[in-house]
CSV table of C-alpha atoms in Angstrom, one decimal:
chain,number,residue,atom,x,y,z
A,16,MET,CA,27.5,-41.0,85.8
A,17,PRO,CA,28.7,-43.1,82.8
A,18,ALA,CA,27.4,-42.4,79.4
A,19,PRO,CA,24.8,-45.0,78.0
A,20,THR,CA,26.4,-47.4,75.6
A,21,ARG,CA,25.6,-46.5,72.0
A,22,LYS,CA,23.8,-49.2,70.0
A,23,VAL,CA,24.8,-50.0,66.3
A,24,LEU,CA,22.4,-51.4,63.8
A,25,GLY,CA,19.4,-50.4,66.0
A,26,ARG,CA,15.9,-49.4,65.0
A,27,LEU,CA,15.7,-46.8,62.3
A,28,SER,CA,14.0,-43.6,62.8
A,29,LEU,CA,10.5,-43.4,61.3
A,30,PRO,CA,11.1,-41.2,58.3
A,31,GLU,CA,14.3,-43.3,57.5
A,32,ARG,CA,12.5,-46.4,57.8
A,33,THR,CA,9.7,-45.2,55.4
A,34,PHE,CA,12.5,-44.0,52.9
A,35,VAL,CA,14.3,-47.1,53.1
A,36,ALA,CA,11.2,-49.4,52.6
A,37,ASP,CA,10.2,-47.4,49.5
A,38,ALA,CA,13.7,-47.5,48.1
A,39,LEU,CA,14.2,-51.2,48.8
A,40,ARG,CA,10.7,-52.0,47.3
A,41,THR,CA,11.8,-50.4,44.1
A,42,GLU,CA,15.3,-52.0,44.2
A,43,THR,CA,13.9,-55.5,44.9
A,44,VAL,CA,11.7,-55.4,41.8
A,45,GLY,CA,14.7,-54.1,39.9
A,46,GLY,CA,16.9,-56.7,41.2
A,47,VAL,CA,14.5,-59.6,39.9
A,48,LEU,CA,14.5,-57.9,36.6
A,49,LEU,CA,18.3,-57.7,36.8
A,50,LEU,CA,18.5,-61.4,37.6
A,51,ILE,CA,16.1,-62.2,34.7
A,52,ALA,CA,18.2,-60.1,32.4
A,53,ALA,CA,21.4,-61.8,33.6
A,54,ILE,CA,20.1,-65.2,32.9
A,55,ALA,CA,18.6,-64.1,29.4
A,56,ALA,CA,22.1,-62.9,28.7
A,57,LEU,CA,23.8,-66.1,29.5
A,58,VAL,CA,21.2,-68.2,27.6
A,59,TRP,CA,21.4,-65.7,24.4
A,60,ALA,CA,25.3,-65.9,24.4
A,61,ASN,CA,25.6,-69.6,25.0
A,62,VAL,CA,22.9,-71.3,22.9
A,63,PRO,CA,24.9,-71.8,19.6
A,64,ALA,CA,21.9,-70.7,17.3
A,65,LEU,CA,21.6,-67.5,19.2
A,66,HIS,CA,25.2,-66.5,19.9
A,67,GLY,CA,25.6,-64.8,16.7
A,68,SER,CA,22.7,-62.6,17.2
A,69,TYR,CA,23.9,-61.6,20.6
A,70,GLU,CA,27.3,-60.4,19.2
A,71,SER,CA,25.6,-58.6,16.3
A,72,VAL,CA,23.3,-56.8,18.6
A,73,SER,CA,25.9,-56.0,21.2
A,74,HIS,CA,28.4,-54.7,18.7
A,75,TYR,CA,25.8,-52.8,16.5
A,76,HIS,CA,26.9,-49.0,16.4
A,77,LEU,CA,24.7,-46.0,16.4
A,78,GLY,CA,25.0,-42.4,17.4
A,79,PRO,CA,26.4,-39.2,16.0
A,80,ALA,CA,29.8,-39.7,15.0
A,81,ALA,CA,30.6,-36.1,14.6
A,82,LEU,CA,30.0,-35.7,18.4
A,83,GLY,CA,32.2,-38.7,19.2
A,84,LEU,CA,29.2,-40.7,20.2
A,85,ASP,CA,29.2,-43.5,17.5
A,86,LEU,CA,29.0,-46.2,20.1
A,87,SER,CA,27.9,-49.8,20.3
A,88,ILE,CA,24.9,-50.9,22.0
A,89,GLU,CA,27.0,-52.5,24.7
A,90,HIS,CA,29.0,-49.3,25.1
A,91,TRP,CA,25.8,-47.2,25.3
A,92,ALA,CA,24.5,-49.6,28.1
A,93,ALA,CA,27.8,-49.2,30.1
A,94,ASP,CA,28.4,-45.5,29.5
A,95,GLY,CA,24.9,-44.0,29.2
A,96,LEU,CA,22.4,-46.2,31.0
A,97,LEU,CA,24.8,-46.6,34.0
A,98,ALA,CA,24.9,-42.7,34.2
A,99,ILE,CA,21.3,-42.9,35.4
A,100,PHE,CA,22.2,-45.6,38.1
A,101,PHE,CA,25.0,-43.4,39.5
A,102,PHE,CA,22.8,-40.3,39.5
A,103,VAL,CA,20.5,-42.2,41.7
A,104,ALA,CA,23.4,-43.3,43.9
A,105,GLY,CA,24.6,-39.6,44.1
A,106,ALA,CA,21.2,-38.4,45.1
A,107,GLU,CA,20.8,-41.0,47.7
A,108,LEU,CA,24.2,-40.5,49.2
A,109,LYS,CA,23.3,-36.8,49.3
A,110,ARG,CA,20.0,-37.4,51.1
A,111,GLU,CA,21.6,-39.8,53.6
A,112,LEU,CA,24.4,-37.3,54.4
A,113,VAL,CA,22.1,-34.2,54.8
A,114,ALA,CA,18.8,-35.4,56.0
A,115,GLY,CA,19.0,-39.2,56.8
A,116,ASP,CA,20.5,-41.1,59.7
A,117,LEU,CA,24.1,-40.5,58.3
A,118,LYS,CA,24.0,-36.8,58.9
A,119,ASP,CA,25.1,-37.9,62.5
A,120,PRO,CA,28.9,-38.5,62.1
A,121,ARG,CA,28.6,-41.2,64.8
A,122,ALA,CA,25.9,-43.1,62.7
A,123,ALA,CA,27.8,-42.6,59.5
A,124,ALA,CA,31.1,-44.0,61.0
A,125,LEU,CA,29.8,-47.6,60.9
A,126,PRO,CA,28.6,-48.0,57.3
A,127,VAL,CA,31.5,-45.9,55.8
A,128,ALA,CA,34.1,-47.8,57.8
A,129,ALA,CA,32.5,-51.1,56.8
A,130,ALA,CA,32.2,-50.0,53.1
A,131,LEU,CA,36.0,-48.9,53.1
A,132,CYS,CA,37.1,-52.2,54.6
A,133,GLY,CA,34.7,-54.1,52.4
A,134,MET,CA,36.5,-52.5,49.4
A,135,ALA,CA,40.2,-52.5,50.7
A,136,VAL,CA,40.3,-56.2,51.8
A,137,PRO,CA,38.9,-57.6,48.5
A,138,ALA,CA,41.4,-55.5,46.6
A,139,LEU,CA,44.2,-56.8,49.0
A,140,VAL,CA,42.9,-60.4,48.5
A,141,TYR,CA,43.0,-59.9,44.7
A,142,THR,CA,46.6,-58.4,44.8
A,143,LEU,CA,48.0,-61.1,47.0
A,144,THR,CA,46.4,-63.7,44.8
A,145,ASN,CA,48.1,-62.3,41.6
A,146,LEU,CA,51.4,-61.5,43.2
A,147,THR,CA,51.6,-65.2,44.2
A,148,GLY,CA,50.3,-66.5,41.0
A,149,GLY,CA,52.1,-64.1,38.7
A,150,GLY,CA,48.8,-62.6,37.3
A,151,SER,CA,47.9,-59.0,36.2
A,152,LEU,CA,47.3,-56.5,39.0
A,153,ALA,CA,45.1,-54.4,36.7
A,154,GLY,CA,41.8,-55.9,38.1
A,155,TRP,CA,42.4,-55.3,41.7
A,156,ALA,CA,39.3,-53.0,41.8
A,157,VAL,CA,36.8,-55.5,40.2
A,158,PRO,CA,35.8,-57.3,43.4
A,159,THR,CA,35.5,-54.0,45.5
A,160,ALA,CA,31.8,-53.4,44.5
A,161,THR,CA,28.4,-54.6,46.0
A,162,ASP,CA,25.4,-54.8,43.9
A,163,ILE,CA,22.4,-54.0,46.1
A,164,ALA,CA,19.8,-54.7,43.5
A,165,PHE,CA,21.1,-58.3,43.0
A,166,ALA,CA,21.5,-58.8,46.7
A,167,LEU,CA,17.8,-57.7,47.3
A,168,ALA,CA,16.6,-60.0,44.4
A,169,VAL,CA,18.3,-62.8,46.4
A,170,LEU,CA,16.5,-61.8,49.5
A,171,ALA,CA,13.2,-61.8,47.5
A,172,VAL,CA,13.9,-65.2,46.0
A,173,ILE,CA,14.8,-66.9,49.2
A,174,GLY,CA,11.8,-65.3,51.2
A,175,THR,CA,13.9,-64.0,54.2
A,176,TRP,CA,12.4,-61.6,56.8
A,177,LEU,CA,15.6,-59.7,57.2
A,178,PRO,CA,15.0,-56.8,59.7
A,179,SER,CA,14.9,-53.3,58.4
A,180,ALA,CA,18.0,-52.3,60.2
A,181,LEU,CA,20.1,-55.0,58.4
A,182,ARG,CA,18.4,-54.1,55.0
A,183,ALA,CA,19.3,-50.3,55.6
A,184,PHE,CA,22.9,-51.3,56.6
A,185,LEU,CA,23.1,-53.3,53.3
A,186,LEU,CA,21.6,-50.3,51.2
A,187,THR,CA,23.8,-47.7,52.9
A,188,LEU,CA,26.9,-50.0,52.4
A,189,ALA,CA,26.0,-50.2,48.7
A,190,VAL,CA,25.6,-46.5,48.3
A,191,VAL,CA,29.1,-45.5,49.9
A,192,ASP,CA,30.5,-48.5,47.9
A,193,ASP,CA,29.1,-47.0,44.6
A,194,LEU,CA,30.5,-43.6,45.4
A,195,PHE,CA,34.1,-44.9,46.1
A,196,ALA,CA,33.8,-47.3,43.1
A,197,ILE,CA,33.0,-44.3,40.8
A,198,LEU,CA,35.9,-42.4,42.4
A,199,ILE,CA,38.3,-45.4,41.6
A,200,ILE,CA,37.0,-45.4,38.0
A,201,ALA,CA,37.7,-41.7,37.7
A,202,VAL,CA,41.1,-41.8,39.2
A,203,PHE,CA,42.5,-45.1,38.1
A,204,PHE,CA,40.7,-45.8,34.8
A,205,THR,CA,41.1,-42.4,33.0
A,206,ALA,CA,44.1,-42.3,30.5
A,207,ASP,CA,44.1,-39.4,28.2
A,208,ILE,CA,42.0,-36.2,29.2
A,209,ASP,CA,40.5,-33.6,26.7
A,210,PHE,CA,40.7,-30.6,28.9
A,211,VAL,CA,38.5,-28.6,26.5
A,212,ALA,CA,35.6,-31.2,26.8
A,213,LEU,CA,36.2,-31.5,30.6
A,214,GLY,CA,36.1,-27.6,30.9
A,215,GLY,CA,32.8,-27.8,29.0
A,216,ALA,CA,31.5,-30.5,31.4
A,217,ALA,CA,32.5,-28.5,34.4
A,218,LEU,CA,30.7,-25.3,33.0
A,219,GLY,CA,27.5,-27.4,32.4
A,220,LEU,CA,27.6,-28.8,35.9
A,221,ALA,CA,28.0,-25.2,37.2
A,222,LEU,CA,25.0,-24.2,35.2
A,223,PHE,CA,23.1,-27.2,36.5
A,224,TRP,CA,23.9,-26.3,40.1
A,225,LEU,CA,22.9,-22.7,39.5
A,226,LEU,CA,19.5,-23.5,38.1
A,227,LEU,CA,18.9,-25.8,41.0
A,228,ARG,CA,19.8,-23.1,43.5
A,229,LYS,CA,17.5,-20.6,41.8
A,230,GLY,CA,14.6,-23.0,42.0
A,231,VAL,CA,14.2,-23.4,38.1
A,232,ARG,CA,11.8,-26.3,37.5
A,233,GLY,CA,11.0,-28.3,34.3
A,234,TRP,CA,12.4,-31.5,33.0
A,235,TYR,CA,12.7,-29.9,29.7
A,236,VAL,CA,15.5,-27.6,31.1
A,237,TYR,CA,17.4,-30.2,32.9
A,238,LEU,CA,17.2,-33.2,30.6
A,239,PRO,CA,18.8,-31.5,27.6
A,240,LEU,CA,21.4,-30.0,29.9
A,241,ALA,CA,22.2,-33.4,31.5
A,242,LEU,CA,22.6,-34.9,28.1
A,243,VAL,CA,25.1,-32.1,27.1
A,244,ILE,CA,27.1,-32.7,30.4
A,245,TRP,CA,27.1,-36.4,29.8
A,246,ALA,CA,28.4,-36.1,26.1
A,247,LEU,CA,31.2,-33.5,27.1
A,248,MET,CA,32.2,-35.8,30.1
A,249,TYR,CA,32.4,-38.9,27.8
A,250,ASN,CA,34.5,-37.0,25.3
A,251,SER,CA,36.8,-35.7,28.0
A,252,GLY,CA,38.2,-39.2,28.6
A,253,ILE,CA,36.8,-39.5,32.1
A,254,HIS,CA,34.1,-42.1,32.4
A,255,ALA,CA,30.8,-40.6,31.6
A,256,THR,CA,29.0,-42.1,34.7
A,257,ILE,CA,31.0,-39.5,36.6
A,258,ALA,CA,28.4,-36.8,35.3
A,259,GLY,CA,25.5,-38.8,36.8
A,260,VAL,CA,26.9,-39.1,40.2
A,261,ALA,CA,27.9,-35.4,40.2
A,262,MET,CA,24.5,-34.2,39.2
A,263,GLY,CA,22.9,-36.5,41.8
A,264,LEU,CA,25.2,-35.0,44.6
A,265,MET,CA,24.1,-31.5,43.5
A,266,LEU,CA,20.4,-32.0,44.3
A,267,ARG,CA,18.8,-30.3,47.2
A,268,CYS,CA,17.8,-33.0,49.7
A,269,THR,CA,16.7,-31.0,52.7
A,270,ARG,CA,12.9,-30.0,53.1
A,271,ARG,CA,11.8,-26.5,53.4
A,272,GLU,CA,8.6,-25.4,55.2
A,273,GLY,CA,5.5,-26.8,53.5
A,274,GLU,CA,7.4,-29.3,51.5
A,275,LYS,CA,6.5,-33.0,51.9
A,276,LEU,CA,9.4,-34.0,49.9
A,277,SER,CA,12.6,-32.1,48.9
A,278,PRO,CA,13.5,-31.7,45.3
A,279,GLY,CA,16.2,-34.3,45.5
A,280,GLU,CA,13.8,-36.9,47.2
A,281,ARG,CA,11.1,-36.2,44.6
A,282,ILE,CA,13.6,-36.5,41.6
A,283,GLU,CA,15.0,-39.9,43.1
A,284,HIS,CA,11.5,-41.3,43.4
A,285,LEU,CA,10.9,-40.6,39.9
A,286,VAL,CA,14.3,-41.7,38.4
A,287,ARG,CA,14.9,-44.7,40.7
A,288,PRO,CA,12.3,-47.0,38.7
A,289,LEU,CA,14.0,-46.0,35.5
A,290,SER,CA,17.3,-46.9,37.0
A,291,ALA,CA,16.4,-50.2,38.6
A,292,GLY,CA,13.8,-51.3,36.2
A,293,LEU,CA,15.5,-50.4,32.8
A,294,ALA,CA,19.0,-49.1,33.0
A,295,VAL,CA,20.6,-51.7,35.1
A,296,PRO,CA,18.8,-54.7,33.6
A,297,LEU,CA,19.8,-53.5,30.1
A,298,PHE,CA,23.4,-53.2,31.1
A,299,ALA,CA,23.2,-56.6,32.6
A,300,LEU,CA,21.8,-58.0,29.3
A,301,PHE,CA,24.7,-56.6,27.3
A,302,SER,CA,27.4,-57.2,29.9
A,303,ALA,CA,26.7,-60.7,31.4
A,304,GLY,CA,26.6,-62.5,28.0
A,305,VAL,CA,29.8,-64.5,28.4
A,306,SER,CA,30.5,-68.0,27.2
A,307,VAL,CA,30.2,-70.4,30.1
A,308,SER,CA,31.3,-74.1,29.9
A,309,GLY,CA,32.9,-76.6,32.3
A,310,GLY,CA,36.3,-75.7,31.0
A,311,ALA,CA,35.9,-72.1,31.2
A,312,LEU,CA,34.7,-72.5,35.0
A,313,GLY,CA,37.6,-74.7,35.6
A,314,ASP,CA,40.0,-71.9,34.1
A,315,VAL,CA,38.4,-69.4,36.5
A,316,LEU,CA,39.7,-71.2,39.6
A,317,THR,CA,43.2,-71.7,38.1
A,318,GLN,CA,44.1,-68.3,36.5
A,319,PRO,CA,45.2,-65.8,39.2
A,320,GLU,CA,43.3,-63.0,37.9
A,321,THR,CA,39.9,-64.7,37.9
A,322,LEU,CA,40.8,-66.7,41.0
A,323,GLY,CA,41.4,-63.2,42.6
A,324,VAL,CA,38.1,-61.9,41.6
A,325,VAL,CA,36.3,-65.0,43.2
A,326,LEU,CA,38.2,-64.9,46.4
A,327,GLY,CA,38.0,-61.2,46.5
A,328,LEU,CA,34.0,-61.2,46.3
A,329,VAL,CA,33.6,-64.2,48.5
A,330,VAL,CA,36.2,-63.9,51.1
A,331,GLY,CA,37.4,-60.4,50.9
A,332,LYS,CA,34.1,-58.7,51.0
A,333,THR,CA,32.9,-60.9,54.0
A,334,LEU,CA,35.9,-60.4,56.1
A,335,GLY,CA,36.2,-56.7,55.1
A,336,ILE,CA,32.6,-55.7,55.9
A,337,PHE,CA,32.4,-57.8,59.1
A,338,GLY,CA,35.8,-56.8,60.4
A,339,GLY,CA,35.1,-53.1,59.6
A,340,THR,CA,31.9,-53.4,61.4
A,341,TRP,CA,33.3,-55.2,64.5
A,342,LEU,CA,36.3,-52.9,64.8
A,343,THR,CA,34.1,-49.7,64.5
A,344,ALA,CA,31.8,-51.1,67.3
A,345,ARG,CA,34.8,-52.1,69.4
A,346,PHE,CA,36.8,-48.8,69.1
A,347,THR,CA,33.8,-46.5,69.5
A,348,ARG,CA,32.7,-48.5,72.4
A,349,ALA,CA,29.2,-49.3,71.0
A,350,SER,CA,27.4,-52.5,71.4
A,351,LEU,CA,25.3,-54.4,68.8
A,352,SER,CA,21.6,-54.0,68.9
A,353,ASP,CA,19.8,-56.4,71.6
A,354,ASP,CA,17.9,-57.8,68.7
A,355,LEU,CA,20.8,-58.9,66.6
A,356,GLU,CA,23.9,-61.0,67.0
A,357,TRP,CA,27.2,-60.9,65.1
A,358,ALA,CA,26.3,-63.9,63.1
A,359,ASP,CA,23.6,-61.6,61.5
A,360,VAL,CA,26.3,-59.1,60.6
A,361,PHE,CA,28.4,-62.0,59.2
A,362,ALA,CA,25.5,-63.1,56.9
A,363,VAL,CA,24.9,-59.8,55.5
A,364,ALA,CA,28.6,-59.2,54.9
A,365,THR,CA,28.4,-62.6,52.9
A,366,LEU,CA,25.5,-61.3,50.8
A,367,ALA,CA,27.5,-58.2,50.0
A,368,GLY,CA,29.9,-60.3,48.2
A,369,ILE,CA,27.5,-60.2,45.2
A,370,GLY,CA,29.2,-57.7,43.1
A,371,PHE,CA,27.6,-57.7,39.7
A,372,THR,CA,26.7,-54.3,38.0
A,373,VAL,CA,29.8,-52.2,39.0
A,374,SER,CA,32.3,-55.2,39.1
A,375,LEU,CA,31.3,-56.0,35.5
A,376,LEU,CA,31.9,-52.3,34.4
A,377,ILE,CA,35.3,-52.1,36.2
A,378,GLY,CA,36.2,-55.6,34.7
A,379,GLU,CA,35.6,-54.2,31.2
A,380,LEU,CA,37.7,-51.0,32.0
A,381,ALA,CA,40.5,-52.9,33.6
A,382,PHE,CA,41.1,-55.4,30.8
A,383,ASP,CA,40.1,-53.1,27.9
A,384,GLY,CA,41.7,-54.4,24.8
A,385,ASP,CA,41.9,-58.0,26.0
A,386,ALA,CA,38.6,-59.5,24.9
A,387,THR,CA,39.4,-63.0,26.2
A,388,LEU,CA,40.5,-61.9,29.8
A,389,THR,CA,37.5,-59.6,29.9
A,390,ASP,CA,35.1,-62.3,29.4
A,391,GLU,CA,36.9,-64.7,31.8
A,392,VAL,CA,36.9,-61.9,34.5
A,393,LYS,CA,33.1,-61.4,33.9
A,394,THR,CA,32.6,-65.2,34.3
A,395,ALA,CA,34.7,-65.0,37.6
A,396,VAL,CA,32.2,-62.1,38.7
A,397,LEU,CA,29.3,-64.2,37.9
A,398,LEU,CA,30.7,-67.3,39.8
A,399,GLY,CA,31.8,-65.2,42.6
A,400,SER,CA,28.4,-63.6,43.1
A,401,LEU,CA,26.7,-67.0,42.8
A,402,ILE,CA,28.9,-68.6,45.4
A,403,ALA,CA,28.3,-65.4,47.6
A,404,ALA,CA,24.5,-65.6,47.2
A,405,THR,CA,24.5,-69.4,48.0
A,406,LEU,CA,26.5,-69.0,51.2
A,407,ALA,CA,24.2,-66.1,52.4
A,408,THR,CA,21.1,-67.9,51.6
A,409,VAL,CA,22.2,-70.8,53.9
A,410,LEU,CA,23.3,-68.6,56.8
A,411,LEU,CA,20.1,-66.3,56.5
A,412,LYS,CA,17.8,-69.2,56.3
A,413,LEU,CA,19.2,-70.6,59.6
A,414,ARG,CA,18.2,-67.3,61.2
A,415,ASN,CA,14.9,-66.7,59.3
A,416,ALA,CA,12.6,-67.8,62.1
A,417,LYS,CA,13.9,-65.1,64.4
A,418,TYR,CA,14.0,-62.5,61.5
A,419,ARG,CA,10.4,-63.1,61.1
A,420,ARG,CA,9.5,-62.6,64.7
A,421,LEU,CA,11.5,-59.3,64.6
A,422,TYR,CA,9.8,-58.2,61.3
A,423,GLU,CA,6.4,-58.9,62.8
A,424,ALA,CA,7.1,-56.9,66.0
A,425,GLU,CA,8.4,-54.1,63.8
A,426,GLU,CA,5.2,-54.0,61.7
A,427,ARG,CA,2.7,-54.5,64.4
A,428,ASP,CA,0.0,-51.6,64.4
A,429,ASP,CA,-2.6,-52.5,66.8
A,430,ASP,CA,-4.2,-49.1,67.1
A,431,LEU,CA,-4.5,-48.8,63.2
A,432,ASP,CA,-3.1,-45.5,62.7
A,433,GLY,CA,-0.6,-46.3,60.0
A,434,ILE,CA,2.5,-46.1,62.2
A,435,PRO,CA,4.1,-49.3,63.7
A,436,ASP,CA,3.5,-49.4,67.5
A,437,VAL,CA,7.3,-49.6,68.2
A,438,TYR,CA,7.6,-45.9,67.2
A,439,GLU,CA,4.8,-44.8,69.6
A,440,GLU,CA,5.6,-46.4,72.8
A,441,ASP,CA,6.6,-43.1,74.5
A,442,ASP,CA,3.6,-41.1,73.1
A,443,PRO,CA,0.8,-40.9,75.7
A,444,ALA,CA,-1.8,-40.5,73.0
A,445,TYR,CA,-0.8,-44.0,71.7
A,446,HIS,CA,-1.6,-45.6,75.1
A,447,LEU,CA,-4.6,-43.8,75.4
A,448,ARG,CA,-5.8,-45.2,72.0
A,449,MET,CA,-4.8,-48.5,73.1
A,450,ALA,CA,-6.7,-48.2,76.3
A,451,ALA,CA,-9.9,-47.3,74.4
A,452,ILE,CA,-9.3,-50.1,72.1
A,453,TYR,CA,-9.1,-52.6,75.2
A,454,ASP,CA,-12.0,-50.9,76.9
A,455,ARG,CA,-14.1,-51.5,73.8
A,456,LYS,CA,-12.9,-55.3,73.8
A,457,ALA,CA,-13.5,-55.6,77.4
A,458,ALA,CA,-16.9,-54.3,77.1
A,459,GLU,CA,-17.7,-56.7,74.4
A,460,HIS,CA,-16.2,-59.6,76.3
A,461,ARG,CA,-18.6,-58.7,79.3
A,462,ARG,CA,-21.5,-58.4,77.0
A,463,ILE,CA,-20.7,-61.8,75.6
A,464,ALA,CA,-20.2,-63.1,79.0
A,465,ALA,CA,-23.4,-61.9,80.4
A,466,LEU,CA,-25.2,-63.4,77.3
A,467,LYS,CA,-23.7,-66.7,77.7
A,468,THR,CA,-24.4,-66.8,81.4
A,469,ALA,CA,-28.1,-66.2,80.7
A,470,GLU,CA,-28.2,-68.9,78.2
A,471,ARG,CA,-26.6,-71.3,80.5
A,472,LEU,CA,-29.0,-70.5,83.4
A,473,ALA,CA,-32.0,-70.8,81.0
A,474,GLU,CA,-30.7,-74.4,80.0
A,475,VAL,CA,-30.3,-75.3,83.6
A,476,ALA,CA,-33.8,-74.2,84.5
A,477,GLY,CA,-35.3,-75.9,81.5
A,478,GLY,CA,-33.5,-79.1,82.3
A,479,ALA,CA,-34.5,-79.2,86.0
A,480,GLY,CA,-38.3,-78.9,85.0
A,481,GLU,CA,-38.1,-81.8,82.6
A,482,GLU,CA,-36.5,-84.0,85.2
A,483,ASP,CA,-39.2,-83.3,87.7
A,484,ASP,CA,-41.7,-84.3,85.2
A,485,ARG,CA,-40.1,-87.6,84.4
A,486,ARG,CA,-40.0,-88.5,88.4
A,487,ALA,CA,-43.8,-87.6,88.6
C-alpha cells in the first residue's frame, strides 16, 4: 500500500498555533512601532533644521571607557539593544527545534531549506551584480536577512487575512534566517580577537548554562551575569549580539510535569515585548536616518553595491525562498496543502524581501570606515524593502478574499469551548456537544413553529367569523 502523500504548509498543531498567534501578535505591534521609528528617523535626518540634532544624538558617547564601553548611542543600539533581539531569536529557535513543529526533521526540512536558499540566492545576486559592475563584494551578506517585524507590520497595514500556516512559515523562515545571519556576522565580520575576553565570555556562558540546569531562579542573578557576558563578548572583538543568541539557545524549552510553560517559553514571553517594542524600534531610529533625495535614490540604482542590495532583496529573496520551497516539496515527494497554491508561496517569498533590521546591521559592519557607502547601502536596504513590500501587497491583496474564507474557517468555534472546531473534528465529545446545540436549536424552532401555526389558525378563524357577519 503506497504511503500517503505528505502535505507542506498544512494546518498547524493546536499548541503551535497558539504559540505562533501570541508571538505574531507581539511582533505585529512591534512591527508597527518599527515602521513609525523608521519614518521618524528619515524625517529627523532629512529635515534641514533637525539634521544636526540627529547627528549629535546618534554620535553622543556614554559608558565606562575603562571597560571599553564608551560607545555612541548608535553603537549602543546596534550592539546592545540588538542583543535582546537575538536573545529572543535564539530562544524561539530552541523552542521550535525541541518542542515545536520543527522537532520533526521532515517538518524542519522545508523552512530550513527555504531559508538557506533565501540567503544563498540574494548573496549570489549581489555578487554577480558587483562582479559585472566592478563593485565591492564586501556587502554580499546585506540582502540575506528577512525582517519579520517589518513584514508583519506590512500585513497589519494592508489588512490581509493571511492563513496561520503561511504566517508561521514566514516566522520560522525569519528565525532560521536570523540564526544564520548571526553566524555570518560571527564568522565573516570578526577581525581581531581578544582571546582573554573571549575566554571570559565563554566561562560566563558556562556559568549561565549551569545555573539554568540547576534550576536557579531570579532575574537579579541572570541579568547581571548576562551584562558581564555581553561586555566580555563585545571586548573580544566578536559582535556582541552573539552573546544574546547563545544565551537564548541555552534556555530549557521543554515542559516538565506540572508546568504550563517551560522556562524558555516564560522568559521569551517576558522579553519579546521588550525586544519588539523597544530594542528594535530604537535600533531603527538610530540606523535608518540616512539622507534621501532624488539624486541619492538615482545613485542607488546605478552603483553596483547598492543595486546589488536592491536586486538581492527584491529578486534574490523571492526566487530563493520560492525555489527552495518548491524543490524541497519536489524531492521529498510532498504536495502543497489543499487550501493553498504556489502563488501564495510566491507572495510570501516576496514579502520576505523586506530585510530591514539585520540588513542595516550587516551593512554597517560590511562597509565600516566608509560612511558615505554605508549610508548609500542603508538607502538601498530601505528602497529594496519598500519595493518588496509594495509587490507583496499587490500579490496578497489579489488573494485576500480566499485568505479571509480560510481564516474564518480556522477561527470558527461553534461549540464555544475556546478551541477552533477544525481541531476537534475527530473528537466524539465535540460532535456530541454540537448535537446537543442543534437539538436545542431544533426544539426552539419547533416551539416557534407551533406558536406561529397557532397564531395563523387564530387569524384564519377570526377572519372567517367577520366574513359571515358581513354576508348576513
